[in-house]
PDB file of C-alpha atoms in Angstrom:
ATOM      1  CA  MET J   1     -29.182  42.731 -56.857  1.00  0.00           C
ATOM      2  CA  ARG J   2     -29.267  43.931 -53.258  1.00  0.00           C
ATOM      3  CA  LEU J   3     -30.282  40.441 -52.085  1.00  0.00           C
ATOM      4  CA  LEU J   4     -27.374  38.913 -53.996  1.00  0.00           C
ATOM      5  CA  ALA J   5     -24.947  41.385 -52.422  1.00  0.00           C
ATOM      6  CA  MET J   6     -26.242  40.662 -48.937  1.00  0.00           C
ATOM      7  CA  THR J   7     -26.007  36.925 -49.588  1.00  0.00           C
ATOM      8  CA  ALA J   8     -22.421  37.335 -50.788  1.00  0.00           C
ATOM      9  CA  LEU J   9     -21.482  39.319 -47.683  1.00  0.00           C
ATOM     10  CA  ALA J  10     -23.094  36.764 -45.416  1.00  0.00           C
ATOM     11  CA  THR J  11     -21.238  33.974 -47.191  1.00  0.00           C
ATOM     12  CA  LEU J  12     -17.964  35.883 -46.860  1.00  0.00           C
ATOM     13  CA  GLY J  13     -18.564  36.370 -43.144  1.00  0.00           C
ATOM     14  CA  LEU J  14     -19.332  32.685 -42.696  1.00  0.00           C
ATOM     15  CA  SER J  15     -16.201  31.712 -44.633  1.00  0.00           C
ATOM     16  CA  SER J  16     -14.062  34.003 -42.469  1.00  0.00           C
ATOM     17  CA  ALA J  17     -15.526  32.479 -39.316  1.00  0.00           C
ATOM     18  CA  VAL J  18     -14.863  28.979 -40.618  1.00  0.00           C
ATOM     19  CA  LEU J  19     -11.328  29.861 -41.675  1.00  0.00           C
ATOM     20  CA  ALA J  20     -10.450  31.529 -38.355  1.00  0.00           C
ATOM     21  CA  GLU J  21      -8.073  29.053 -36.709  1.00  0.00           C
ATOM     22  CA  THR J  22      -8.201  28.392 -32.998  1.00  0.00           C
ATOM     23  CA  VAL J  23      -5.470  26.905 -30.857  1.00  0.00           C
ATOM     24  CA  VAL J  24      -5.412  25.447 -27.360  1.00  0.00           C
ATOM     25  CA  ILE J  25      -2.587  26.573 -25.060  1.00  0.00           C
ATOM     26  CA  PRO J  26      -1.793  25.916 -21.386  1.00  0.00           C
ATOM     27  CA  THR J  27      -2.228  28.809 -18.967  1.00  0.00           C
ATOM     28  CA  ALA J  28      -2.060  29.192 -15.195  1.00  0.00           C
ATOM     29  CA  GLN J  29      -5.842  28.703 -15.188  1.00  0.00           C
ATOM     30  CA  GLY J  30      -5.814  25.550 -17.326  1.00  0.00           C
ATOM     31  CA  GLU J  31      -6.003  25.040 -21.068  1.00  0.00           C
ATOM     32  CA  VAL J  32      -7.650  27.841 -23.035  1.00  0.00           C
ATOM     33  CA  SER J  33      -8.886  27.936 -26.636  1.00  0.00           C
ATOM     34  CA  LEU J  34      -7.963  31.140 -28.457  1.00  0.00           C
ATOM     35  CA  GLU J  35      -8.011  32.521 -31.965  1.00  0.00           C
ATOM     36  CA  ALA J  36      -4.568  32.002 -33.461  1.00  0.00           C
ATOM     37  CA  ALA J  37      -2.190  34.825 -34.328  1.00  0.00           C
ATOM     38  CA  PRO J  38      -3.863  37.728 -32.495  1.00  0.00           C
ATOM     39  CA  GLU J  39      -2.686  40.970 -34.085  1.00  0.00           C
ATOM     40  CA  ARG J  40      -3.138  43.480 -31.267  1.00  0.00           C
ATOM     41  CA  VAL J  41      -1.871  42.191 -27.926  1.00  0.00           C
ATOM     42  CA  ALA J  42      -1.638  44.012 -24.585  1.00  0.00           C
ATOM     43  CA  VAL J  43       0.940  42.586 -22.170  1.00  0.00           C
ATOM     44  CA  TYR J  44       0.951  43.112 -18.391  1.00  0.00           C
ATOM     45  CA  ASP J  45       3.602  40.516 -17.549  1.00  0.00           C
ATOM     46  CA  MET J  46       7.313  41.097 -18.069  1.00  0.00           C
ATOM     47  CA  ALA J  47       8.297  37.434 -18.453  1.00  0.00           C
ATOM     48  CA  ALA J  48       5.637  37.107 -21.147  1.00  0.00           C
ATOM     49  CA  LEU J  49       6.820  40.312 -22.795  1.00  0.00           C
ATOM     50  CA  ASP J  50      10.398  39.012 -22.765  1.00  0.00           C
ATOM     51  CA  THR J  51       9.493  35.754 -24.537  1.00  0.00           C
ATOM     52  CA  LEU J  52       7.165  37.453 -27.024  1.00  0.00           C
ATOM     53  CA  VAL J  53       9.928  39.878 -28.013  1.00  0.00           C
ATOM     54  CA  ALA J  54      12.311  36.932 -28.484  1.00  0.00           C
ATOM     55  CA  LEU J  55       9.735  35.324 -30.788  1.00  0.00           C
ATOM     56  CA  GLY J  56       9.481  38.505 -32.831  1.00  0.00           C
ATOM     57  CA  VAL J  57       6.054  39.528 -31.549  1.00  0.00           C
ATOM     58  CA  THR J  58       5.661  43.251 -30.847  1.00  0.00           C
ATOM     59  CA  PRO J  59       2.795  44.068 -28.454  1.00  0.00           C
ATOM     60  CA  ALA J  60       0.419  46.909 -29.201  1.00  0.00           C
ATOM     61  CA  ALA J  61       0.318  47.924 -25.528  1.00  0.00           C
ATOM     62  CA  THR J  62       2.068  47.344 -22.236  1.00  0.00           C
ATOM     63  CA  ILE J  63       2.629  48.937 -18.823  1.00  0.00           C
ATOM     64  CA  GLU J  64       3.687  52.537 -18.312  1.00  0.00           C
ATOM     65  CA  ARG J  65       7.134  51.840 -16.873  1.00  0.00           C
ATOM     66  CA  VAL J  66       9.210  48.962 -18.214  1.00  0.00           C
ATOM     67  CA  THR J  67      12.410  48.903 -16.150  1.00  0.00           C
ATOM     68  CA  VAL J  68      14.295  46.165 -18.036  1.00  0.00           C
ATOM     69  CA  PRO J  69      16.356  48.171 -20.573  1.00  0.00           C
ATOM     70  CA  ALA J  70      16.200  45.676 -23.459  1.00  0.00           C
ATOM     71  CA  LEU J  71      12.437  45.304 -23.091  1.00  0.00           C
ATOM     72  CA  ALA J  72      11.899  49.054 -22.754  1.00  0.00           C
ATOM     73  CA  GLU J  73      13.650  49.547 -26.078  1.00  0.00           C
ATOM     74  CA  ALA J  74      11.622  46.782 -27.733  1.00  0.00           C
ATOM     75  CA  VAL J  75       8.279  48.334 -26.724  1.00  0.00           C
ATOM     76  CA  ALA J  76       9.203  51.978 -27.204  1.00  0.00           C
ATOM     77  CA  GLY J  77       6.320  52.440 -29.647  1.00  0.00           C
ATOM     78  CA  ALA J  78       3.666  50.537 -27.663  1.00  0.00           C
ATOM     79  CA  GLU J  79       0.668  52.250 -26.098  1.00  0.00           C
ATOM     80  CA  ARG J  80       0.750  52.543 -22.301  1.00  0.00           C
ATOM     81  CA  VAL J  81      -2.192  51.053 -20.459  1.00  0.00           C
ATOM     82  CA  GLY J  82      -1.599  51.426 -16.727  1.00  0.00           C
ATOM     83  CA  THR J  83       0.584  49.442 -14.354  1.00  0.00           C
ATOM     84  CA  LEU J  84       0.943  45.827 -13.276  1.00  0.00           C
ATOM     85  CA  PHE J  85      -1.300  46.490 -10.300  1.00  0.00           C
ATOM     86  CA  GLU J  86      -3.633  49.133 -11.756  1.00  0.00           C
ATOM     87  CA  PRO J  87      -4.525  48.652 -15.415  1.00  0.00           C
ATOM     88  CA  ASP J  88      -5.991  51.694 -17.165  1.00  0.00           C
ATOM     89  CA  LEU J  89      -9.133  50.105 -18.598  1.00  0.00           C
ATOM     90  CA  GLU J  90     -10.099  53.186 -20.594  1.00  0.00           C
ATOM     91  CA  ALA J  91      -6.704  53.336 -22.297  1.00  0.00           C
ATOM     92  CA  LEU J  92      -6.784  49.578 -22.784  1.00  0.00           C
ATOM     93  CA  ALA J  93     -10.172  49.769 -24.491  1.00  0.00           C
ATOM     94  CA  GLY J  94      -8.807  52.513 -26.726  1.00  0.00           C
ATOM     95  CA  VAL J  95      -6.132  50.138 -27.974  1.00  0.00           C
ATOM     96  CA  GLY J  96      -8.756  47.590 -29.017  1.00  0.00           C
ATOM     97  CA  PRO J  97      -6.680  44.503 -28.178  1.00  0.00           C
ATOM     98  CA  ASP J  98      -7.476  41.060 -29.576  1.00  0.00           C
ATOM     99  CA  LEU J  99      -5.838  39.505 -26.505  1.00  0.00           C
ATOM    100  CA  ILE J 100      -4.591  40.631 -23.084  1.00  0.00           C
ATOM    101  CA  ILE J 101      -1.848  38.758 -21.221  1.00  0.00           C
ATOM    102  CA  VAL J 102      -1.408  39.008 -17.454  1.00  0.00           C
ATOM    103  CA  GLY J 103       0.748  36.980 -15.106  1.00  0.00           C
ATOM    104  CA  GLY J 104       2.776  37.059 -11.909  1.00  0.00           C
ATOM    105  CA  ARG J 105       2.365  40.457 -10.276  1.00  0.00           C
ATOM    106  CA  SER J 106      -0.542  41.362 -12.574  1.00  0.00           C
ATOM    107  CA  ALA J 107      -2.402  38.038 -12.331  1.00  0.00           C
ATOM    108  CA  ALA J 108      -4.940  39.503  -9.893  1.00  0.00           C
ATOM    109  CA  GLN J 109      -6.112  41.846 -12.674  1.00  0.00           C
ATOM    110  CA  LEU J 110      -7.338  39.029 -14.930  1.00  0.00           C
ATOM    111  CA  GLN J 111     -11.021  39.599 -14.227  1.00  0.00           C
ATOM    112  CA  ALA J 112     -10.738  43.370 -14.566  1.00  0.00           C
ATOM    113  CA  VAL J 113      -9.008  43.364 -17.952  1.00  0.00           C
ATOM    114  CA  SER J 114     -11.307  40.588 -19.209  1.00  0.00           C
ATOM    115  CA  GLN J 115     -14.014  43.237 -19.348  1.00  0.00           C
ATOM    116  CA  VAL J 116     -12.162  44.753 -22.295  1.00  0.00           C
ATOM    117  CA  ALA J 117     -11.077  41.723 -24.340  1.00  0.00           C
ATOM    118  CA  PRO J 118     -10.183  38.027 -23.996  1.00  0.00           C
ATOM    119  CA  ALA J 119      -7.433  37.676 -21.376  1.00  0.00           C
ATOM    120  CA  ILE J 120      -5.171  34.876 -20.184  1.00  0.00           C
ATOM    121  CA  ASP J 121      -3.112  34.377 -17.030  1.00  0.00           C
ATOM    122  CA  MET J 122       0.390  33.203 -17.968  1.00  0.00           C
ATOM    123  CA  THR J 123       1.855  33.144 -14.460  1.00  0.00           C
ATOM    124  CA  LEU J 124       4.870  30.845 -14.371  1.00  0.00           C
ATOM    125  CA  GLU J 125       4.709  27.632 -12.378  1.00  0.00           C
ATOM    126  CA  GLU J 126       6.949  26.658  -9.460  1.00  0.00           C
ATOM    127  CA  ASP J 127       9.341  24.701 -11.706  1.00  0.00           C
ATOM    128  CA  LEU J 128      10.589  27.811 -13.476  1.00  0.00           C
ATOM    129  CA  MET J 129      12.633  26.137 -16.198  1.00  0.00           C
ATOM    130  CA  ALA J 130       9.891  23.707 -17.193  1.00  0.00           C
ATOM    131  CA  SER J 131       7.390  26.545 -17.119  1.00  0.00           C
ATOM    132  CA  THR J 132       9.637  28.779 -19.243  1.00  0.00           C
ATOM    133  CA  LYS J 133       9.835  26.075 -21.911  1.00  0.00           C
ATOM    134  CA  ALA J 134       6.077  25.478 -21.756  1.00  0.00           C
ATOM    135  CA  ARG J 135       5.371  29.178 -22.220  1.00  0.00           C
ATOM    136  CA  ILE J 136       7.755  29.408 -25.181  1.00  0.00           C
ATOM    137  CA  ALA J 137       5.945  26.500 -26.838  1.00  0.00           C
ATOM    138  CA  GLY J 138       2.511  27.927 -25.991  1.00  0.00           C
ATOM    139  CA  TYR J 139       3.280  31.366 -27.378  1.00  0.00           C
ATOM    140  CA  GLY J 140       4.825  29.767 -30.453  1.00  0.00           C
ATOM    141  CA  ARG J 141       1.585  27.894 -31.102  1.00  0.00           C
ATOM    142  CA  LEU J 142      -0.605  30.899 -30.343  1.00  0.00           C
ATOM    143  CA  PHE J 143       1.283  33.273 -32.646  1.00  0.00           C
ATOM    144  CA  GLN J 144       1.994  30.595 -35.261  1.00  0.00           C
ATOM    145  CA  ARG J 145       5.729  30.806 -34.718  1.00  0.00           C
ATOM    146  CA  GLU J 146       6.394  27.178 -33.861  1.00  0.00           C
ATOM    147  CA  ALA J 147       9.742  27.036 -35.681  1.00  0.00           C
ATOM    148  CA  GLU J 148      10.987  30.111 -33.840  1.00  0.00           C
ATOM    149  CA  ALA J 149       9.803  28.641 -30.525  1.00  0.00           C
ATOM    150  CA  GLU J 150      11.635  25.377 -31.175  1.00  0.00           C
ATOM    151  CA  ALA J 151      14.815  27.301 -31.955  1.00  0.00           C
ATOM    152  CA  LEU J 152      14.561  29.283 -28.708  1.00  0.00           C
ATOM    153  CA  THR J 153      13.998  26.110 -26.689  1.00  0.00           C
ATOM    154  CA  GLY J 154      17.053  24.544 -28.323  1.00  0.00           C
ATOM    155  CA  GLU J 155      19.179  27.556 -27.358  1.00  0.00           C
ATOM    156  CA  LEU J 156      17.889  27.414 -23.795  1.00  0.00           C
ATOM    157  CA  GLU J 157      18.592  23.702 -23.423  1.00  0.00           C
ATOM    158  CA  ALA J 158      22.122  24.129 -24.789  1.00  0.00           C
ATOM    159  CA  ALA J 159      22.756  26.948 -22.313  1.00  0.00           C
ATOM    160  CA  LEU J 160      21.460  24.787 -19.459  1.00  0.00           C
ATOM    161  CA  ASP J 161      23.760  21.927 -20.489  1.00  0.00           C
ATOM    162  CA  ARG J 162      26.699  24.316 -20.385  1.00  0.00           C
ATOM    163  CA  LEU J 163      25.695  25.581 -16.932  1.00  0.00           C
ATOM    164  CA  SER J 164      25.239  22.087 -15.555  1.00  0.00           C
ATOM    165  CA  ALA J 165      28.713  21.069 -16.710  1.00  0.00           C
ATOM    166  CA  ALA J 166      30.311  24.287 -15.441  1.00  0.00           C
ATOM    167  CA  SER J 167      28.838  23.846 -11.954  1.00  0.00           C
ATOM    168  CA  GLU J 168      30.027  20.308 -11.288  1.00  0.00           C
ATOM    169  CA  GLY J 169      32.088  20.163  -8.106  1.00  0.00           C
ATOM    170  CA  LYS J 170      32.004  23.913  -7.549  1.00  0.00           C
ATOM    171  CA  GLY J 171      30.785  23.818  -3.960  1.00  0.00           C
ATOM    172  CA  ARG J 172      28.052  25.563  -1.981  1.00  0.00           C
ATOM    173  CA  ALA J 173      26.088  28.684  -2.830  1.00  0.00           C
ATOM    174  CA  LEU J 174      23.963  31.235  -1.007  1.00  0.00           C
ATOM    175  CA  VAL J 175      21.480  33.303  -2.996  1.00  0.00           C
ATOM    176  CA  VAL J 176      21.026  36.759  -1.468  1.00  0.00           C
ATOM    177  CA  LEU J 177      18.596  39.491  -2.452  1.00  0.00           C
ATOM    178  CA  THR J 178      19.450  42.987  -1.265  1.00  0.00           C
ATOM    179  CA  ASN J 179      16.858  45.726  -0.899  1.00  0.00           C
ATOM    180  CA  GLY J 180      18.617  48.896   0.117  1.00  0.00           C
ATOM    181  CA  THR J 181      20.278  48.068   3.436  1.00  0.00           C
ATOM    182  CA  ARG J 182      18.268  44.872   3.971  1.00  0.00           C
ATOM    183  CA  MET J 183      19.248  41.341   2.918  1.00  0.00           C
ATOM    184  CA  SER J 184      17.280  38.118   2.436  1.00  0.00           C
ATOM    185  CA  ALA J 185      18.470  34.615   1.570  1.00  0.00           C
ATOM    186  CA  TYR J 186      16.713  32.156  -0.730  1.00  0.00           C
ATOM    187  CA  GLY J 187      17.043  28.388  -0.947  1.00  0.00           C
ATOM    188  CA  ALA J 188      16.108  25.532  -3.244  1.00  0.00           C
ATOM    189  CA  GLY J 189      12.360  25.837  -2.705  1.00  0.00           C
ATOM    190  CA  SER J 190      12.194  29.583  -3.279  1.00  0.00           C
ATOM    191  CA  ARG J 191      11.596  31.915  -6.228  1.00  0.00           C
ATOM    192  CA  PHE J 192      15.312  31.618  -7.003  1.00  0.00           C
ATOM    193  CA  GLY J 193      15.362  27.874  -6.452  1.00  0.00           C
ATOM    194  CA  TRP J 194      15.806  27.339 -10.200  1.00  0.00           C
ATOM    195  CA  ILE J 195      19.496  28.167  -9.658  1.00  0.00           C
ATOM    196  CA  PHE J 196      19.936  25.042  -7.563  1.00  0.00           C
ATOM    197  CA  ASP J 197      17.765  23.024  -9.947  1.00  0.00           C
ATOM    198  CA  ALA J 198      19.844  24.083 -12.962  1.00  0.00           C
ATOM    199  CA  THR J 199      23.262  23.629 -11.365  1.00  0.00           C
ATOM    200  CA  ALA J 200      25.195  21.117  -9.276  1.00  0.00           C
ATOM    201  CA  LEU J 201      25.740  23.780  -6.605  1.00  0.00           C
ATOM    202  CA  GLU J 202      24.748  22.732  -3.114  1.00  0.00           C
ATOM    203  CA  GLU J 203      22.842  24.905  -0.680  1.00  0.00           C
ATOM    204  CA  ALA J 204      25.161  26.650   1.749  1.00  0.00           C
ATOM    205  CA  ALA J 205      22.236  27.037   4.148  1.00  0.00           C
ATOM    206  CA  PRO J 206      19.730  24.184   3.755  1.00  0.00           C
ATOM    207  CA  GLY J 207      16.257  24.644   5.199  1.00  0.00           C
ATOM    208  CA  LEU J 208      15.803  28.357   4.556  1.00  0.00           C
ATOM    209  CA  ASP J 209      12.322  29.824   4.858  1.00  0.00           C
ATOM    210  CA  GLU J 210      10.615  29.372   1.470  1.00  0.00           C
ATOM    211  CA  ALA J 211       8.482  32.519   1.835  1.00  0.00           C
ATOM    212  CA  THR J 212       8.137  34.785  -1.194  1.00  0.00           C
ATOM    213  CA  HIS J 213      10.292  37.450   0.397  1.00  0.00           C
ATOM    214  CA  GLY J 214      12.978  35.049   1.573  1.00  0.00           C
ATOM    215  CA  GLN J 215      14.532  34.779   5.008  1.00  0.00           C
ATOM    216  CA  ALA J 216      15.968  37.955   6.514  1.00  0.00           C
ATOM    217  CA  ILE J 217      19.691  37.559   7.218  1.00  0.00           C
ATOM    218  CA  THR J 218      22.666  39.455   8.646  1.00  0.00           C
ATOM    219  CA  HIS J 219      26.380  39.700   7.897  1.00  0.00           C
ATOM    220  CA  GLU J 220      26.934  37.331  10.807  1.00  0.00           C
ATOM    221  CA  PHE J 221      24.706  34.751   9.140  1.00  0.00           C
ATOM    222  CA  ILE J 222      26.651  34.941   5.870  1.00  0.00           C
ATOM    223  CA  ALA J 223      29.941  34.613   7.735  1.00  0.00           C
ATOM    224  CA  GLU J 224      28.703  31.607   9.690  1.00  0.00           C
ATOM    225  CA  VAL J 225      27.406  29.870   6.551  1.00  0.00           C
ATOM    226  CA  ASN J 226      30.630  30.759   4.694  1.00  0.00           C
ATOM    227  CA  PRO J 227      29.425  29.980   1.156  1.00  0.00           C
ATOM    228  CA  ASP J 228      31.787  29.217  -1.705  1.00  0.00           C
ATOM    229  CA  TRP J 229      29.555  31.363  -3.900  1.00  0.00           C
ATOM    230  CA  LEU J 230      27.417  34.395  -3.212  1.00  0.00           C
ATOM    231  CA  ILE J 231      24.782  34.853  -5.911  1.00  0.00           C
ATOM    232  CA  VAL J 232      23.323  38.323  -5.555  1.00  0.00           C
ATOM    233  CA  VAL J 233      20.154  40.054  -6.798  1.00  0.00           C
ATOM    234  CA  ASP J 234      19.820  43.808  -6.240  1.00  0.00           C
ATOM    235  CA  ARG J 235      16.078  44.536  -5.975  1.00  0.00           C
ATOM    236  CA  SER J 236      16.468  48.311  -5.661  1.00  0.00           C
ATOM    237  CA  SER J 237      18.410  48.435  -8.909  1.00  0.00           C
ATOM    238  CA  ALA J 238      15.869  46.168 -10.610  1.00  0.00           C
ATOM    239  CA  ILE J 239      12.964  48.503  -9.909  1.00  0.00           C
ATOM    240  CA  GLY J 240      14.926  51.694 -10.495  1.00  0.00           C
ATOM    241  CA  GLU J 241      15.045  52.896  -6.907  1.00  0.00           C
ATOM    242  CA  GLU J 242      17.861  55.098  -5.714  1.00  0.00           C
ATOM    243  CA  GLY J 243      19.737  54.031  -2.629  1.00  0.00           C
ATOM    244  CA  GLN J 244      22.483  51.785  -1.385  1.00  0.00           C
ATOM    245  CA  GLY J 245      23.624  49.183  -3.894  1.00  0.00           C
ATOM    246  CA  ALA J 246      24.152  45.475  -3.284  1.00  0.00           C
ATOM    247  CA  GLU J 247      27.939  45.647  -2.909  1.00  0.00           C
ATOM    248  CA  ALA J 248      27.746  48.335  -0.234  1.00  0.00           C
ATOM    249  CA  THR J 249      25.042  46.408   1.613  1.00  0.00           C
ATOM    250  CA  LEU J 250      27.002  43.161   1.597  1.00  0.00           C
ATOM    251  CA  ARG J 251      30.426  44.569   2.314  1.00  0.00           C
ATOM    252  CA  SER J 252      31.623  44.094   5.875  1.00  0.00           C
ATOM    253  CA  GLY J 253      34.638  42.650   7.617  1.00  0.00           C
ATOM    254  CA  LEU J 254      32.681  39.477   8.293  1.00  0.00           C
ATOM    255  CA  VAL J 255      31.516  38.921   4.713  1.00  0.00           C
ATOM    256  CA  GLU J 256      34.926  39.784   3.289  1.00  0.00           C
ATOM    257  CA  GLN J 257      36.373  36.804   5.159  1.00  0.00           C
ATOM    258  CA  THR J 258      34.055  34.306   3.464  1.00  0.00           C
ATOM    259  CA  THR J 259      35.352  31.986   0.767  1.00  0.00           C
ATOM    260  CA  ALA J 260      33.020  33.555  -1.780  1.00  0.00           C
ATOM    261  CA  TRP J 261      34.186  37.125  -1.217  1.00  0.00           C
ATOM    262  CA  SER J 262      37.881  36.409  -0.682  1.00  0.00           C
ATOM    263  CA  GLN J 263      38.101  34.288  -3.847  1.00  0.00           C
ATOM    264  CA  GLY J 264      36.111  36.685  -6.010  1.00  0.00           C
ATOM    265  CA  GLN J 265      33.189  34.276  -6.272  1.00  0.00           C
ATOM    266  CA  VAL J 266      30.388  36.810  -5.920  1.00  0.00           C
ATOM    267  CA  VAL J 267      28.032  36.746  -8.902  1.00  0.00           C
ATOM    268  CA  ASN J 268      25.884  39.851  -9.287  1.00  0.00           C
ATOM    269  CA  LEU J 269      23.013  38.698 -11.455  1.00  0.00           C
ATOM    270  CA  ASP J 270      21.425  41.092 -13.913  1.00  0.00           C
ATOM    271  CA  PRO J 271      18.828  42.668 -11.588  1.00  0.00           C
ATOM    272  CA  GLY J 272      16.066  43.180 -14.148  1.00  0.00           C
ATOM    273  CA  ALA J 273      16.420  39.666 -15.554  1.00  0.00           C
ATOM    274  CA  ALA J 274      16.543  38.067 -12.104  1.00  0.00           C
ATOM    275  CA  TYR J 275      13.800  40.042 -10.360  1.00  0.00           C
ATOM    276  CA  ILE J 276      11.503  41.512 -13.030  1.00  0.00           C
ATOM    277  CA  SER J 277      11.422  39.276 -16.106  1.00  0.00           C
ATOM    278  CA  ALA J 278      12.701  35.927 -14.780  1.00  0.00           C
ATOM    279  CA  GLY J 279      11.064  33.116 -16.702  1.00  0.00           C
ATOM    280  CA  GLY J 280      11.223  34.993 -19.990  1.00  0.00           C
ATOM    281  CA  PHE J 281      13.556  33.585 -22.645  1.00  0.00           C
ATOM    282  CA  GLY J 282      15.925  36.553 -22.779  1.00  0.00           C
ATOM    283  CA  ALA J 283      16.127  36.851 -19.007  1.00  0.00           C
ATOM    284  CA  MET J 284      16.952  33.189 -18.500  1.00  0.00           C
ATOM    285  CA  MET J 285      19.607  33.200 -21.224  1.00  0.00           C
ATOM    286  CA  THR J 286      21.231  36.230 -19.593  1.00  0.00           C
ATOM    287  CA  LEU J 287      21.215  34.711 -16.101  1.00  0.00           C
ATOM    288  CA  ILE J 288      22.367  31.270 -17.216  1.00  0.00           C
ATOM    289  CA  GLY J 289      25.168  32.898 -19.194  1.00  0.00           C
ATOM    290  CA  GLN J 290      26.336  34.931 -16.202  1.00  0.00           C
ATOM    291  CA  LEU J 291      26.413  31.890 -13.949  1.00  0.00           C
ATOM    292  CA  SER J 292      28.183  29.734 -16.542  1.00  0.00           C
ATOM    293  CA  GLU J 293      30.920  32.302 -17.143  1.00  0.00           C
ATOM    294  CA  ALA J 294      31.587  32.673 -13.427  1.00  0.00           C
ATOM    295  CA  LEU J 295      31.600  28.959 -12.688  1.00  0.00           C
ATOM    296  CA  GLU J 296      33.728  27.967 -15.684  1.00  0.00           C
ATOM    297  CA  GLY J 297      36.586  30.101 -14.435  1.00  0.00           C
ATOM    298  CA  ALA J 298      36.618  28.624 -10.919  1.00  0.00           C
ATOM    299  CA  GLU J 299      38.522  25.715  -9.459  1.00  0.00           C
ATOM    300  CA  THR J 300      36.734  22.471  -8.690  1.00  0.00           C
ATOM    301  CA  HIS J 301      36.289  21.649  -5.021  1.00  0.00           C
ATOM    302  CA  SER J 302      37.619  18.307  -3.871  1.00  0.00           C
TER     303      SER J 302
END
């Protein structure tokens, strides 16, 4: 009898192993084969968290401080397992995750968290929009939510079509990130270059430094460039720091004389979506919507 029971258990275990489905998804480190539909997932990347939430996937664990309000609400019940830069491996092990997702700011922690459970690096590629769509599809396959992923991609493409149409003939733009009293400008090849890729807006200042932290600028620079549009990201607000806001930093007699400021064509992008979770589905829909609404109400430049 005991032998029969052991044989039955062994057969059951073999059947479970055979039935366990695996999927192949693209990651920043190449294609990876994973067990489908992991139940307990720890997420150390905010763009990934954003898209997973949109797909209806609730992570078991994430970082201690989620500064994007919508995401903070979505993961209110998740365990906290350290920060983007310093994962708490003991707490992470206590969660017992089936899968750990890192990316972007936390990508350097891939090897460390891999000691606890299988981990993947989902850092977004340089072509942000293409990468966003690829990640949506990959997560849809991984969590067996392909229909939901297709629906999200359809919404994103429709929003991009609207933005493209709204931006036709609307002139030149300068993307500015403020950090307290400091300002940096970003061009087509930068982390905010997707704005120029997704719109017909021209660069007000071609040839900007493509460094991660942008090119430091002054009020005089903005006045000289005289953009039709100022597209602004407030880093301090995004990370929850107290201090001078973007409007106070930008405001000066010189900037107020620019076409953008004088015609009310300053677009203050949602700081969390633009700086923290950019590349996630919800973030991109928010940002694209903001830009479309602003551009649709403006006159076309001859």
